[in-house]
Coordinates of C-alpha atoms in Angstrom, one line a residue:
X705 CA 1.9 -13.4 -16.7
X706 CA 4.6 -15.9 -17.5
X707 CA 7.5 -14.0 -16.0
X708 CA 7.6 -11.6 -13.1
X709 CA 9.5 -10.6 -10.0
X710 CA 7.5 -10.3 -6.8
X711 CA 9.3 -8.2 -4.2
X712 CA 8.4 -8.1 -0.5
X713 CA 10.1 -6.1 2.2
X714 CA 8.9 -7.4 5.6
X715 CA 10.9 -5.7 8.4
X716 CA 10.7 -6.6 12.1
X717 CA 7.9 -4.8 13.9
X718 CA 8.7 -3.0 17.1
X719 CA 5.4 -4.1 18.6
X720 CA 4.5 -7.7 18.1
X721 CA 7.5 -9.0 16.1
X722 CA 10.6 -7.5 17.7
X723 CA 12.9 -10.3 16.8
X724 CA 11.5 -10.8 13.3
X725 CA 10.1 -14.3 13.9
X726 CA 6.8 -13.5 12.3
X727 CA 8.4 -11.7 9.3
X728 CA 10.6 -14.7 8.6
X729 CA 7.6 -17.1 9.0
X730 CA 5.5 -15.1 6.5
X731 CA 8.5 -15.0 4.1
X732 CA 8.8 -18.8 4.3
X733 CA 5.1 -19.3 3.7
X734 CA 5.4 -17.1 0.6
X735 CA 8.3 -19.2 -0.7
X736 CA 6.3 -22.4 -0.1
X737 CA 3.4 -21.3 -2.3
X738 CA 5.5 -20.3 -5.2
X739 CA 4.7 -22.9 -7.8
X740 CA 5.0 -21.4 -11.3
X741 CA 8.3 -21.3 -13.3
X742 CA 9.3 -17.8 -14.3
X743 CA 8.0 -16.3 -11.1
X744 CA 10.9 -15.0 -9.0
X745 CA 10.3 -14.1 -5.3
X746 CA 12.6 -11.5 -3.6
X747 CA 12.1 -11.0 0.1
X748 CA 14.1 -8.7 2.3
X749 CA 13.7 -7.8 5.9
X750 CA 15.4 -4.3 5.9
X751 CA 14.1 -1.4 7.9
X752 CA 14.0 1.3 5.2
X753 CA 14.1 5.0 5.5
X754 CA 11.3 7.0 3.9
X755 CA 13.4 7.8 0.9
X756 CA 14.4 4.1 0.6
X757 CA 10.8 3.1 0.7
X758 CA 9.9 5.6 -2.0
X759 CA 12.8 4.2 -4.2
X760 CA 11.6 0.6 -3.5
X761 CA 8.0 1.5 -4.5
X762 CA 9.0 3.6 -7.5
X763 CA 11.0 0.7 -9.0
X764 CA 7.9 -1.5 -9.2
X765 CA 5.4 -1.9 -12.0
X766 CA 2.6 -2.3 -9.4
X767 CA 2.4 -1.9 -5.6
X768 CA -0.2 -4.0 -3.9
X769 CA -1.7 -3.8 -0.4
X770 CA -4.1 -6.3 0.9
X771 CA -5.7 -6.7 4.4
X772 CA -7.3 -9.8 5.8
X773 CA -11.0 -9.2 6.4
X774 CA -11.1 -11.2 9.6
X775 CA -8.6 -8.9 11.3
X776 CA -10.8 -5.8 10.9
X777 CA -12.2 -4.1 13.9
X778 CA -15.2 -1.9 13.4
X779 CA -14.6 1.8 14.1
X780 CA -10.9 1.7 13.0
X781 CA -9.5 4.5 10.9
X782 CA -8.2 4.2 7.3
X783 CA -5.0 2.7 6.2
X784 CA -2.0 5.0 5.5
X785 CA -0.2 2.1 3.8
X786 CA -0.8 3.6 0.4
X787 CA 0.4 7.1 1.2
X788 CA 4.0 6.5 0.1
X789 CA 2.9 4.3 -2.8
X790 CA 0.8 7.3 -4.1
X791 CA 4.0 9.4 -3.9
X792 CA 6.0 6.8 -5.8
X793 CA 3.9 7.5 -9.0
X794 CA 3.4 3.8 -9.7
X795 CA 0.0 2.0 -10.1
X796 CA -1.6 0.6 -6.9
X797 CA -3.8 -2.5 -6.4
X798 CA -5.8 -3.0 -3.3
X799 CA -8.5 -5.4 -2.0
X800 CA -11.9 -4.0 -1.0
X801 CA -11.3 -3.8 2.7
X802 CA -12.8 -1.2 5.0
X803 CA -9.4 0.1 5.8
X804 CA -9.2 1.3 2.1
X805 CA -12.7 2.8 2.1
X806 CA -11.3 6.3 1.4
X807 CA -10.3 5.0 -2.1
X808 CA -13.5 3.1 -3.0
X809 CA -14.7 5.8 -5.4
X810 CA -11.5 5.9 -7.4
X811 CA -12.2 5.4 -11.1
X812 CA -11.1 3.4 -12.9
X813 CA -11.0 1.0 -9.9
X814 CA -7.8 0.0 -8.3
X815 CA -9.4 -3.0 -6.5
X816 CA -8.6 -6.6 -7.4
X817 CA -12.2 -7.3 -6.5
X818 CA -13.2 -5.3 -9.6
X819 CA -10.4 -5.7 -12.1
X820 CA -7.6 -8.1 -12.8
X821 CA -4.1 -7.0 -11.9
X822 CA -3.0 -6.6 -15.5
X823 CA -5.9 -4.2 -16.2
X824 CA -4.9 -2.1 -13.1
X825 CA -1.4 -2.0 -14.5
X826 CA -2.6 -1.0 -17.9
X827 CA -4.8 1.8 -16.4
X828 CA -1.6 3.3 -14.9
X829 CA -2.0 6.3 -12.6
X830 CA -5.1 7.8 -14.2
X831 CA -7.4 6.8 -11.4
X832 CA -5.0 8.2 -8.7
X833 CA -4.4 11.6 -10.2
X834 CA -7.3 13.3 -8.3
X835 CA -6.3 11.7 -5.1
X836 CA -2.6 12.7 -5.5
X837 CA -3.6 16.3 -6.3
X838 CA -6.0 16.5 -3.3
X839 CA -3.7 14.9 -0.7
X840 CA -0.8 17.3 -1.0
X841 CA 1.3 18.8 1.9
X842 CA 0.0 22.3 1.0
X843 CA -3.6 21.1 1.2
X844 CA -3.0 19.5 4.6
X845 CA -1.5 22.7 5.9
X846 CA -4.4 24.7 4.5
X847 CA -6.9 22.3 6.1
X848 CA -5.2 22.6 9.5
X849 CA -5.0 26.4 9.1
X850 CA -8.7 26.6 8.4
X851 CA -9.5 24.4 11.3
X852 CA -7.4 26.5 13.7
X853 CA -9.0 29.7 12.4
X854 CA -12.5 28.2 12.9
X855 CA -11.6 27.6 16.5
X856 CA -10.5 31.1 17.3
X857 CA -13.0 33.0 15.1

């Protein structure tokens, strides 16, 4: 890709980065590795509402989420980072990290370990359709309802 805009929103974290020092440091590190003409980096530090996050994600050609492998603790749950990205309707790219294991079987793959970013973009949302149809609010309510009924039956 010769021209693109890379957008990050890195807000302060209530726990661990209350004053935004780490967020600003990460932003500066990103600016320092930008080396190719035609690549624009836009970094904001806004705390967004859920609707603003959806708008942010829906405006992108691709939403990417990557975890460092050395930060993984065995026994942890799965990442919910992709939930709003799924709702945005845009393609998603992930790295093959255990926190994304709930999406390992998505086909075609959405993992950069398997496919280049441009191929993930070209594939669009076809691989996410089943996930999006399964993880609906109505499905969640039905699952909870069935669980409660199984407890009292």
